[in-house]
Short mmCIF file of C-alpha atoms in Angstrom, two decimals:
data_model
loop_
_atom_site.label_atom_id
_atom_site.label_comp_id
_atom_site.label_asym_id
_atom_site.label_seq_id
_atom_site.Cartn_x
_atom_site.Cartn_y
_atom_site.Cartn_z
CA UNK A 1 22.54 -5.72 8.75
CA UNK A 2 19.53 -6.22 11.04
CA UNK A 3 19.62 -6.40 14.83
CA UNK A 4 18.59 -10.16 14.26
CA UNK A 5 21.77 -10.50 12.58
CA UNK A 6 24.31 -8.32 14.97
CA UNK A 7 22.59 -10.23 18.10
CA UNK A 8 24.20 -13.99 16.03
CA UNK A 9 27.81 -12.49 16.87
CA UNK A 10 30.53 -14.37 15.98
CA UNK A 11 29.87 -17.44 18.28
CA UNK A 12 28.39 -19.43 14.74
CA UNK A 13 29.61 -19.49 11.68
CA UNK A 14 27.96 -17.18 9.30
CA UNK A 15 26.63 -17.92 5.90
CA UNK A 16 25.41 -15.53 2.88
CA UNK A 17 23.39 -16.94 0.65
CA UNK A 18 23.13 -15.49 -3.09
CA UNK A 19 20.62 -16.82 -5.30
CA UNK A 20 21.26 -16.13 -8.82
CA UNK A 21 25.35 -16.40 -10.71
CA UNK A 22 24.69 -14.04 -13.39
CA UNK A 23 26.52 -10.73 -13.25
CA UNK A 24 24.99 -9.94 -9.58
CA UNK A 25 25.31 -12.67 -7.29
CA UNK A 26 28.79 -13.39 -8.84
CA UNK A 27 29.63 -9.69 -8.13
CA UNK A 28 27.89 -9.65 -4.90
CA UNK A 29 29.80 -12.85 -3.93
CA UNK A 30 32.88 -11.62 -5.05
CA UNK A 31 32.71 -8.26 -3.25
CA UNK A 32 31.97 -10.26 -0.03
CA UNK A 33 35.23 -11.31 -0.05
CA UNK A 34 37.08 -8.49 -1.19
CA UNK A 35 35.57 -6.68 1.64
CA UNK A 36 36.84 -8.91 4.45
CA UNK A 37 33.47 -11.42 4.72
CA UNK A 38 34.99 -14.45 6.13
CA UNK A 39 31.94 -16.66 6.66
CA UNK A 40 30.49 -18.91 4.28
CA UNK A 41 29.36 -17.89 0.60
CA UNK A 42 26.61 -20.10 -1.32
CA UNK A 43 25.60 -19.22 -4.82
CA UNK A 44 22.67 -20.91 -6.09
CA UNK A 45 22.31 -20.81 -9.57
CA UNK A 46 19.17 -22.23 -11.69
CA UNK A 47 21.43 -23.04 -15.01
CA UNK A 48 23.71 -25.93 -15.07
CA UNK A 49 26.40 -23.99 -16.55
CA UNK A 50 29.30 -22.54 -14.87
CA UNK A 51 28.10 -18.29 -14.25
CA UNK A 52 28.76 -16.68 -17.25
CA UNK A 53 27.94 -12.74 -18.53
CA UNK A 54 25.00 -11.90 -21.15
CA UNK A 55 26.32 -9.14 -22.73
CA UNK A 56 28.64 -11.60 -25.03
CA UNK A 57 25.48 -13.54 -25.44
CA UNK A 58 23.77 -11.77 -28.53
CA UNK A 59 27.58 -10.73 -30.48
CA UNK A 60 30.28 -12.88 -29.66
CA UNK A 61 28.71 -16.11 -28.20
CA UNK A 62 25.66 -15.62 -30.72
CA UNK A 63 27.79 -15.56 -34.62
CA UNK A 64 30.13 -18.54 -33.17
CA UNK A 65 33.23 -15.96 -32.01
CA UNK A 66 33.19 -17.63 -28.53
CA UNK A 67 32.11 -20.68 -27.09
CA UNK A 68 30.48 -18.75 -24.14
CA UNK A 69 31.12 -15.93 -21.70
CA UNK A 70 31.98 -17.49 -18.37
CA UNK A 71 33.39 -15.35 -15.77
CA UNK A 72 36.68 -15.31 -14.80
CA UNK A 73 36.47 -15.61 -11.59
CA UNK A 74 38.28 -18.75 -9.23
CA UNK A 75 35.21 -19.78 -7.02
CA UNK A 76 37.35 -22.34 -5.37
CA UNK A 77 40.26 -19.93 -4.91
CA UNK A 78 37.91 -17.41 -2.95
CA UNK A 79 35.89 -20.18 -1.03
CA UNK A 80 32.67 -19.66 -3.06
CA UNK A 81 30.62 -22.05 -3.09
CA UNK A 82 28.74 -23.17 -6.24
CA UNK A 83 25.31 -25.01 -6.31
CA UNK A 84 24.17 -24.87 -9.97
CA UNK A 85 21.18 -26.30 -11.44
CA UNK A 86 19.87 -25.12 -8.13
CA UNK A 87 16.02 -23.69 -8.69
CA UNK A 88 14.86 -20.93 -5.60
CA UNK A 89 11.38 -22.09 -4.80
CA UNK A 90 10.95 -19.96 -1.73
CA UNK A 91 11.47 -18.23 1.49
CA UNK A 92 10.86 -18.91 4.96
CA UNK A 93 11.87 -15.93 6.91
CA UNK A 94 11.24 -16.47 10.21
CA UNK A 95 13.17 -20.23 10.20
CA UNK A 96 15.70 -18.03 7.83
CA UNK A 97 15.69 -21.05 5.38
CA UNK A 98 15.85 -20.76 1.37
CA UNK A 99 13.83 -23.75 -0.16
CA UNK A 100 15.16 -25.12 -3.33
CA UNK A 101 14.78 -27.73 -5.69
CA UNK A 102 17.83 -29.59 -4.15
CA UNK A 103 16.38 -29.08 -0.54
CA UNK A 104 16.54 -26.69 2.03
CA UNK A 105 19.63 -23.63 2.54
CA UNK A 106 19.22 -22.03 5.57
CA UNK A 107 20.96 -18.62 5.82
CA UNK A 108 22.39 -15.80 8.30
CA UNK A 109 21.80 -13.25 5.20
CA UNK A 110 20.01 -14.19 1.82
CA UNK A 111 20.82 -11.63 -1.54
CA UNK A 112 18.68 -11.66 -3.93
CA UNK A 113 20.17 -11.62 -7.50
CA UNK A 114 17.72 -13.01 -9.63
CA UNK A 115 17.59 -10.38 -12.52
CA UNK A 116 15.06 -10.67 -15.31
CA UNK A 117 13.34 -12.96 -17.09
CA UNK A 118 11.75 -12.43 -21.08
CA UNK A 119 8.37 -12.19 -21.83
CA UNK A 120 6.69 -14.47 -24.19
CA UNK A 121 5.30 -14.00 -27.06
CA UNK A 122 1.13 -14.57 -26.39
CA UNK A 123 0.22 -17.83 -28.51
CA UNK A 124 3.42 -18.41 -29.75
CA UNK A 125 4.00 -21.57 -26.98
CA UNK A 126 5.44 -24.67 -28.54
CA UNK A 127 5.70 -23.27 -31.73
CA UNK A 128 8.92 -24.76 -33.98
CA UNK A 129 11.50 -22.15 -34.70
CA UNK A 130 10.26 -19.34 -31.73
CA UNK A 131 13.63 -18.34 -29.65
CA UNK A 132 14.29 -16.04 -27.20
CA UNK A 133 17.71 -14.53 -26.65
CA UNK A 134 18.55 -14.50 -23.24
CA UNK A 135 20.47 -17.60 -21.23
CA UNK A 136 23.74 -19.35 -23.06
CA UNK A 137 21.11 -22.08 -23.84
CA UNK A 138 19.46 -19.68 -26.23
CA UNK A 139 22.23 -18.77 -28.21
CA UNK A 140 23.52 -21.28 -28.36
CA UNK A 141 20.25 -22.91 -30.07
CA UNK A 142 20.21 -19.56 -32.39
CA UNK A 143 23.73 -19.79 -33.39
CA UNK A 144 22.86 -22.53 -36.06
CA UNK A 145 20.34 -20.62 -37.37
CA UNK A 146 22.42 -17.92 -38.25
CA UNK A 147 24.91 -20.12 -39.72
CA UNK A 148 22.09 -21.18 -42.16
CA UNK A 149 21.11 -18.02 -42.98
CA UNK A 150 17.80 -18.47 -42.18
CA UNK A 151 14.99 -15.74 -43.38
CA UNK A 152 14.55 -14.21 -39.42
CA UNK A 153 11.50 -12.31 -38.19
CA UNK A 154 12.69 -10.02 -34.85
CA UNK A 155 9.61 -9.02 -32.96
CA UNK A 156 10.65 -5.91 -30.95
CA UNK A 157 12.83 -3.02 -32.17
CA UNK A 158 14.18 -2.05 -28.52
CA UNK A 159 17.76 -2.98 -27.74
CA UNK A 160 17.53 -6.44 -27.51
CA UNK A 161 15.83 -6.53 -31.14
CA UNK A 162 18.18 -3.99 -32.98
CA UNK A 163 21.29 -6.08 -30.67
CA UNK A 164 19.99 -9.42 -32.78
CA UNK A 165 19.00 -7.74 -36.00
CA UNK A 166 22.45 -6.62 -36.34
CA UNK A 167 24.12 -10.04 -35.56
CA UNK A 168 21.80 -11.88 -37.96
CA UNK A 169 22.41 -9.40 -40.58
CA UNK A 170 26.03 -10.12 -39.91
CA UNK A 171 25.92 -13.74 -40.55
CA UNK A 172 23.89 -13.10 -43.85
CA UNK A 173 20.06 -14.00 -42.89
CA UNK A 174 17.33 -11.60 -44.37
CA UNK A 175 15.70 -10.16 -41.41
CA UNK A 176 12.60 -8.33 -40.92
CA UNK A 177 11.92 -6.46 -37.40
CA UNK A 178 8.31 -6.32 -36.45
CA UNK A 179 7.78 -3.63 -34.14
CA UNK A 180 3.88 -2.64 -32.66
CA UNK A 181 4.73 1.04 -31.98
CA UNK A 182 5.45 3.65 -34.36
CA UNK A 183 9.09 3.78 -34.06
CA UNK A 184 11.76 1.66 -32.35
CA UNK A 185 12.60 2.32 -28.44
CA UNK A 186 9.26 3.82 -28.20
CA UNK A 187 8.84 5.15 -24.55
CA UNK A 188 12.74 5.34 -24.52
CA UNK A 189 13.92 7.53 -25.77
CA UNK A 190 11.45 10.84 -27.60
CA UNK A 191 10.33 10.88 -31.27
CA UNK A 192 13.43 12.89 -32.65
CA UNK A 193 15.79 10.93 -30.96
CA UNK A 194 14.51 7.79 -32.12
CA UNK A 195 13.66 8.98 -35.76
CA UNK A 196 17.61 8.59 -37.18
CA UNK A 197 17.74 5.30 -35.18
CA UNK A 198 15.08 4.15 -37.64
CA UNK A 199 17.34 4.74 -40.88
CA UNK A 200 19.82 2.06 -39.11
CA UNK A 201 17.55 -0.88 -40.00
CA UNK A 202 17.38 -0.32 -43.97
CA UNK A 203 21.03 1.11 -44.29
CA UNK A 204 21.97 -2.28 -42.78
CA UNK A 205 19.43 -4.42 -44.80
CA UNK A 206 16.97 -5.63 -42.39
CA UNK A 207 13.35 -4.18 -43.17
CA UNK A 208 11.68 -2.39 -40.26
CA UNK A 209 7.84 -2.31 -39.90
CA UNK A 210 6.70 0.04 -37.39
CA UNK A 211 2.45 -0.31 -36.67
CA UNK A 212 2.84 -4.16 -36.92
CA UNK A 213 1.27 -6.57 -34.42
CA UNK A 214 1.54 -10.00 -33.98
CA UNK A 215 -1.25 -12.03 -35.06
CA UNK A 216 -0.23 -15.74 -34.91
CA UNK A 217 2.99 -17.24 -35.50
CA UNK A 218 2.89 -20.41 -37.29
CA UNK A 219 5.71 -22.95 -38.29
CA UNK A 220 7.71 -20.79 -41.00
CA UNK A 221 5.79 -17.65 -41.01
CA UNK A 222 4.63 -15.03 -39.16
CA UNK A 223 1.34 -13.51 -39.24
CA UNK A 224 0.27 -9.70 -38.78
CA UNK A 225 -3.05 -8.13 -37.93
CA UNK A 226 -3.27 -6.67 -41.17
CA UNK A 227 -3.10 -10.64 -42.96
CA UNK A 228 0.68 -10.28 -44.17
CA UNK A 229 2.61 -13.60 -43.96
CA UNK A 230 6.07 -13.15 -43.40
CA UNK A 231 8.39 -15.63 -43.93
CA UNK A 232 10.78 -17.14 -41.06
CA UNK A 233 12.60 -19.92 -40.85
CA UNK A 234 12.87 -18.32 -37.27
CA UNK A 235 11.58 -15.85 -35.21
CA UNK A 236 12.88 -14.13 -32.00
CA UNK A 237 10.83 -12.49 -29.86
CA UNK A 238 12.63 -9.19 -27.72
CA UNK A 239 9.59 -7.44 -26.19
CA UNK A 240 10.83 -6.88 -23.04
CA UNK A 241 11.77 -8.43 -19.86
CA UNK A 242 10.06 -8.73 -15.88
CA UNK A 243 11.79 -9.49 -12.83
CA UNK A 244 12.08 -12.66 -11.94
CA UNK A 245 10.45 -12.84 -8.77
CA UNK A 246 7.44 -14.94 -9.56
CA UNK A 247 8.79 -17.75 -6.96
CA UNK A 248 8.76 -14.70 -4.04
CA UNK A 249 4.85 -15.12 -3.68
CA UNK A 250 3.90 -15.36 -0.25
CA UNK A 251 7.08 -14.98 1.10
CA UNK A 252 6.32 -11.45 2.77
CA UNK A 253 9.10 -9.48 0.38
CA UNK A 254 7.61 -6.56 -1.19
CA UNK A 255 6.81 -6.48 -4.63
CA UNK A 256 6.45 -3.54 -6.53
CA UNK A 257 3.69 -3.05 -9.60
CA UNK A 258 5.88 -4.56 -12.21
CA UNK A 259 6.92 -7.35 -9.75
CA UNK A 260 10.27 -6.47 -9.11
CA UNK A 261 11.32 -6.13 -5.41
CA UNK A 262 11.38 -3.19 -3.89
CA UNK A 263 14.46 -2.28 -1.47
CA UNK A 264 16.01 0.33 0.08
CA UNK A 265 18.64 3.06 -0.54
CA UNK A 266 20.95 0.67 0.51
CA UNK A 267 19.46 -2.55 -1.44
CA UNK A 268 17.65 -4.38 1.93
CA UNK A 269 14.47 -5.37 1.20
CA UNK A 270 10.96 -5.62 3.84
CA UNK A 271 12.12 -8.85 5.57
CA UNK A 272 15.31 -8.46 7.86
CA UNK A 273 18.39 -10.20 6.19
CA UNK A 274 17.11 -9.97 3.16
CA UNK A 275 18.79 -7.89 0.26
CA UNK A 276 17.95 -7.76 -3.28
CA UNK A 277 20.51 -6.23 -6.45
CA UNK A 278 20.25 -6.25 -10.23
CA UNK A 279 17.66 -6.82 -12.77
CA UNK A 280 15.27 -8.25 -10.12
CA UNK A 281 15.06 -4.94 -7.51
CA UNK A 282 14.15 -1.10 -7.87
CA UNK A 283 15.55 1.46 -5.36
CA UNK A 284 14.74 5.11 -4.31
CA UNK A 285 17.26 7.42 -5.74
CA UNK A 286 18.18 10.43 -3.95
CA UNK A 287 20.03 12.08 -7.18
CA UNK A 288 16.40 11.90 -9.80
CA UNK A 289 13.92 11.85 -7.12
CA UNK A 290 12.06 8.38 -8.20
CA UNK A 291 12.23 4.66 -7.75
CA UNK A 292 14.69 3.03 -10.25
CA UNK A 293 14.32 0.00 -11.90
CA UNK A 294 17.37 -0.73 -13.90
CA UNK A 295 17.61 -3.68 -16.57
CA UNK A 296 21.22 -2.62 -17.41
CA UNK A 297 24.87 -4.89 -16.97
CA UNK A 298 26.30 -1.86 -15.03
CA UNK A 299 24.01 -1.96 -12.25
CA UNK A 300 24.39 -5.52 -11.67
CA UNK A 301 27.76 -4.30 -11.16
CA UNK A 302 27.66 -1.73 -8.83
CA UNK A 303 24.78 -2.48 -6.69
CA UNK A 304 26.64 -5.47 -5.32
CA UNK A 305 29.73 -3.47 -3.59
CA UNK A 306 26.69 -1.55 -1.14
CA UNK A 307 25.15 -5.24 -0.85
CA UNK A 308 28.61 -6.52 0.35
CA UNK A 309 29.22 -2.97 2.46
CA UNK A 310 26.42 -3.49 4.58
CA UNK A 311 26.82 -7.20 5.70
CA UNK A 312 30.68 -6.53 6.48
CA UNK A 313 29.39 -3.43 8.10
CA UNK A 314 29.35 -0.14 9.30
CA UNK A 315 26.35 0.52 6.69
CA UNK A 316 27.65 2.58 3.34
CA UNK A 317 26.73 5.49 1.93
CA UNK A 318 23.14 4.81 0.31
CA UNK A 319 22.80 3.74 -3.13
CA UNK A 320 22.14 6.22 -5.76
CA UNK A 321 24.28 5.45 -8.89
CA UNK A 322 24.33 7.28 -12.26
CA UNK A 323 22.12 4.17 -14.60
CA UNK A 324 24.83 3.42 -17.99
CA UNK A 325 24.76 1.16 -20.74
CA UNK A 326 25.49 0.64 -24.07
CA UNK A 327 24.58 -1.17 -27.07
CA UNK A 328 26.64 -1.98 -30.83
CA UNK A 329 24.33 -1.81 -33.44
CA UNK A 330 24.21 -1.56 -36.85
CA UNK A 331 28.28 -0.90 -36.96
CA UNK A 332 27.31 1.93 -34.03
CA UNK A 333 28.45 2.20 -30.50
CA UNK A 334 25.60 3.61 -28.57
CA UNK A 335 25.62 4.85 -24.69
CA UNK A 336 23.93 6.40 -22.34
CA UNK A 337 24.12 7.31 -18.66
CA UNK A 338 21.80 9.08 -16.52
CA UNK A 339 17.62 9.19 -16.49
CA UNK A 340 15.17 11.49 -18.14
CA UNK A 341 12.00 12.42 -18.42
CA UNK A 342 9.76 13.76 -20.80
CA UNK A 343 9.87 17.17 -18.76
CA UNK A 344 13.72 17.18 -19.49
CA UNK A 345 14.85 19.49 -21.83
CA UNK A 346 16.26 17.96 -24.72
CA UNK A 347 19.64 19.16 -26.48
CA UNK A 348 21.16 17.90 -29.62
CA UNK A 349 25.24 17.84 -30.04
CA UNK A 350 26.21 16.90 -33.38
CA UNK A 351 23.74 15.86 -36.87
CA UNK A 352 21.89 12.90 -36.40
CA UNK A 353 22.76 12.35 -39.59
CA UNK A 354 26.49 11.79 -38.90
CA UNK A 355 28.24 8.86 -37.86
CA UNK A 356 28.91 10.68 -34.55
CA UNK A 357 26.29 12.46 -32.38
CA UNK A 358 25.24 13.21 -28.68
CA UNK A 359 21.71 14.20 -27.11
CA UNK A 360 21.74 16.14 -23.93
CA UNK A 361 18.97 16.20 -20.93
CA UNK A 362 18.91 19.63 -18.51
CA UNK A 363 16.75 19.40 -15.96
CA UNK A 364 16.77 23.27 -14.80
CA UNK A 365 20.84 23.89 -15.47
CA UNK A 366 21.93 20.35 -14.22
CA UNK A 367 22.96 17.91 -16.86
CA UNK A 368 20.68 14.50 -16.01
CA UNK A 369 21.15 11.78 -18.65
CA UNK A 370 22.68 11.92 -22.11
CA UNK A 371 23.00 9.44 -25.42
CA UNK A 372 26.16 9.19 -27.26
CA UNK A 373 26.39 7.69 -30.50
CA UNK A 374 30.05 7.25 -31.42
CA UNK A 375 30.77 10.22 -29.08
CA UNK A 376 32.52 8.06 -25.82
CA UNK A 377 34.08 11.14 -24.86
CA UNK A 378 31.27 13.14 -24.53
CA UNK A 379 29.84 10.07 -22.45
CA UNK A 380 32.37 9.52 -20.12
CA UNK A 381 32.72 13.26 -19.85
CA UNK A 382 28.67 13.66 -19.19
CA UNK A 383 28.68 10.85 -16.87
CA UNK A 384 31.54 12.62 -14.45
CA UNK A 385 29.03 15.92 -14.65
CA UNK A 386 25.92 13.75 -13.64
CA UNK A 387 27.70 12.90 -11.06
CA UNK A 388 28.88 15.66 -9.83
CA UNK A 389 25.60 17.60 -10.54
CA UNK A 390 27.10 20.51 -11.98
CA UNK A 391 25.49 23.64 -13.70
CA UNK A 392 25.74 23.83 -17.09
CA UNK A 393 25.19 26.51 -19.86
CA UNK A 394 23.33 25.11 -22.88
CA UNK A 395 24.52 27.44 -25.91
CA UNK A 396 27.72 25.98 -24.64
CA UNK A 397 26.38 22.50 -23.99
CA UNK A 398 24.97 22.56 -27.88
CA UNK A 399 28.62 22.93 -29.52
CA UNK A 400 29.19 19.38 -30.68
CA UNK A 401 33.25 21.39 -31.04
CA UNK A 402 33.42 22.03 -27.56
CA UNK A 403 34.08 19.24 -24.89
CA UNK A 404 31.68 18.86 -22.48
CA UNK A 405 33.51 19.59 -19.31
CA UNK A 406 33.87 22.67 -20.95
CA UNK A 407 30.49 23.53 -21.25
CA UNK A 408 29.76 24.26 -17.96
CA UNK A 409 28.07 27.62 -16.19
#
């Protein structure tokens, strides 16, 4: 909380403002209250609908098992207030007023929760049948698609791709994942990790082709470089995601190279009153010694309780999380917690040719991220050592037998 903000008092009424009601602003809202905030709570959310999770989005929501993912959360019950179909247009820090498409908000404290948004396919604009997969809006228009078993071209093999893939496969449609890079979750995870991920796609039926750009996309095909047609009664493009911060332009927030915004150990960004949490922000962590920028449903869930903490005051401790996700694919339950890098040391914990595996990252004799493939004890076991940055000894470490908090130095 700024000196700007301590010098208001109590004489007015405070108000937090949270733009964005996915998983962040709803948490970050929610946490206000559960910390004792008392003054007045806005949410501003750009879709009509009532704030609802992704996750559900490409399994349940997507193959017709639920009619959407709302949160259950009573806004009314916790004095939330709700403005939906609300677009954030821009800031005006020194008059501390949000500008909207329904008007002007001013604001004591604004959050930031605007996550991520897709990116496009180049040329493939206005073209029948093109989807993306990420609002209820989305699946919703997909969900008929797989009910028709439609012939479905993926383009992207990262999560998001082999996430879809596996649903459409589910509900029957031929599917064909076009993927530019050599393997899927290039610059994710290293060539040997990746390289048993690959045998998913045919053991589940969909055809993977690695090397494969994107020439044109026309109505009912898809065109390489190399002048294959593919069929597609619809195509759905997962290459990724940016922050959604576009409307932040000239607002004085700091931006970092890939546009997200860039805050502080504990989430404020450059302006005073300002905050930022989620999809949308990257932060300095303490623990790996970089600038984070997580795109993960976890960190929209933490990152809110230190947003909360430090309008309620006295300031937490700063924000340095261990990153986890997780993804079902292809009948697998995949996790991971932590962050590597390619200077890492990589150890393996199981066959990759098993149903059941784990890969390991020392850096020096500290365990610092690790993927778990139908191994959750080994995750939720690695993620407690993470945290607790403990030595470990790797012949131990590499005996898929022995538990992990047994592997230690």
């Amino acid at each position: 909380m700024s000196e700007q903000t301590q010098e208001q008092g109590t004489a007015q009424p405070r108000r937090v403002v949270v733009v964005g009601a996915g998983m962040a602003g709803v948490q970050t809202a929610v946490a206000l209250r559960e910390q004792g905030f008392t003054g007045s709570v806005v949410l501003i959310g750009a879709e009509p609908h009532q704030p609802y999770d992704r996750p559900p989005l490409s399994k349940a929501v997507l193959l017709g098992k639920a009619e959407d993912s709302a949160f259950d959360v009573d806004f009314e019950a916790l004095g939330l207030e709700l403005r939906l179909g609300c677009e954030a247009l821009a800031v005006r820090p020194e008059e501390h007023v949000l500008d909207t498409s329904a008007g002007p908000v001013p604001y004591d404290v604004l959050v930031l929760a605007t996550g991520a948004e897709p990116i496009r396919l180049p040329g493939s604009e206005g073209v029948p049948g093109v989807h993306l997969l990420r609002t209820l809006d989305d699946a919703e228009r997909l969900r008929p698609v797989l009910a028709a078993q439609h012939d479905v071209v993926v383009v992207g093999a990262g999560w998001i791709g082999a996430e879809f893939a596996t649903a459409a496969r589910e509900a029957g449609c031929a599917v064909t994942v076009v993927e530019a890079a050599d393997r899927p979750l290039a610059g994710v995870v290293p060539d040997e990790v990746a390289a048993p991920m690959t045998a998913w796609y045919a053991d589940s039926g969909a055809e993977l082709r690695t090397r494969a750009r994107v020439a044109r996309v026309e109505p009912g095909a898809v065109v390489l470089d190399d002048g294959s047609r593919l069929p597609a009664g619809a195509v759905v493009v997962g290459i990724g995601a940016r922050p959604a911060t576009g409307w932040l332009a000239g607002s004085g927030i700091a931006l970092g190279e890939l546009g997200e915004i860039v805050a502080d150990d504990h989430l404020r960004t450059s302006l005073p009153d300002v905050y930022a949490v989620g999809d949308c922000a990257s932060f300095p962590s303490g623990r790996y010694g970089e600038r984070l920028l997580i795109h993960h449903w976890d960190n929209a869930l933490q990152g809110p309780r230190t947003v909360a903490a430090n309008v309620v005051g006295p300031a937490p401790a700063p924000y340095d999380p261990v990153p986890y996700f997780w993804s079902e694919q292809f009948g697998r339950f995949v996790q991971y917690a932590g962050h590597h890098t390619a200077g890492d040391t990589l150890l393996w914990r199981g066959d990759a040719a098993g149903p059941a595996w784990s890969v390991c990252w020392l850096r020096g004799d500290r365990l610092v991220a690790l993927l778990a493939v139908g191994r959750p004890r080994d995750l939720a076991q690695g993620r407690r050592l993470i945290e607790a940055g403990t030595a470990m000894d790797p012949q131990l470490l590499a005996d898929p037998a022995r538990p992990l908090k047994e592997a230690t130095a």
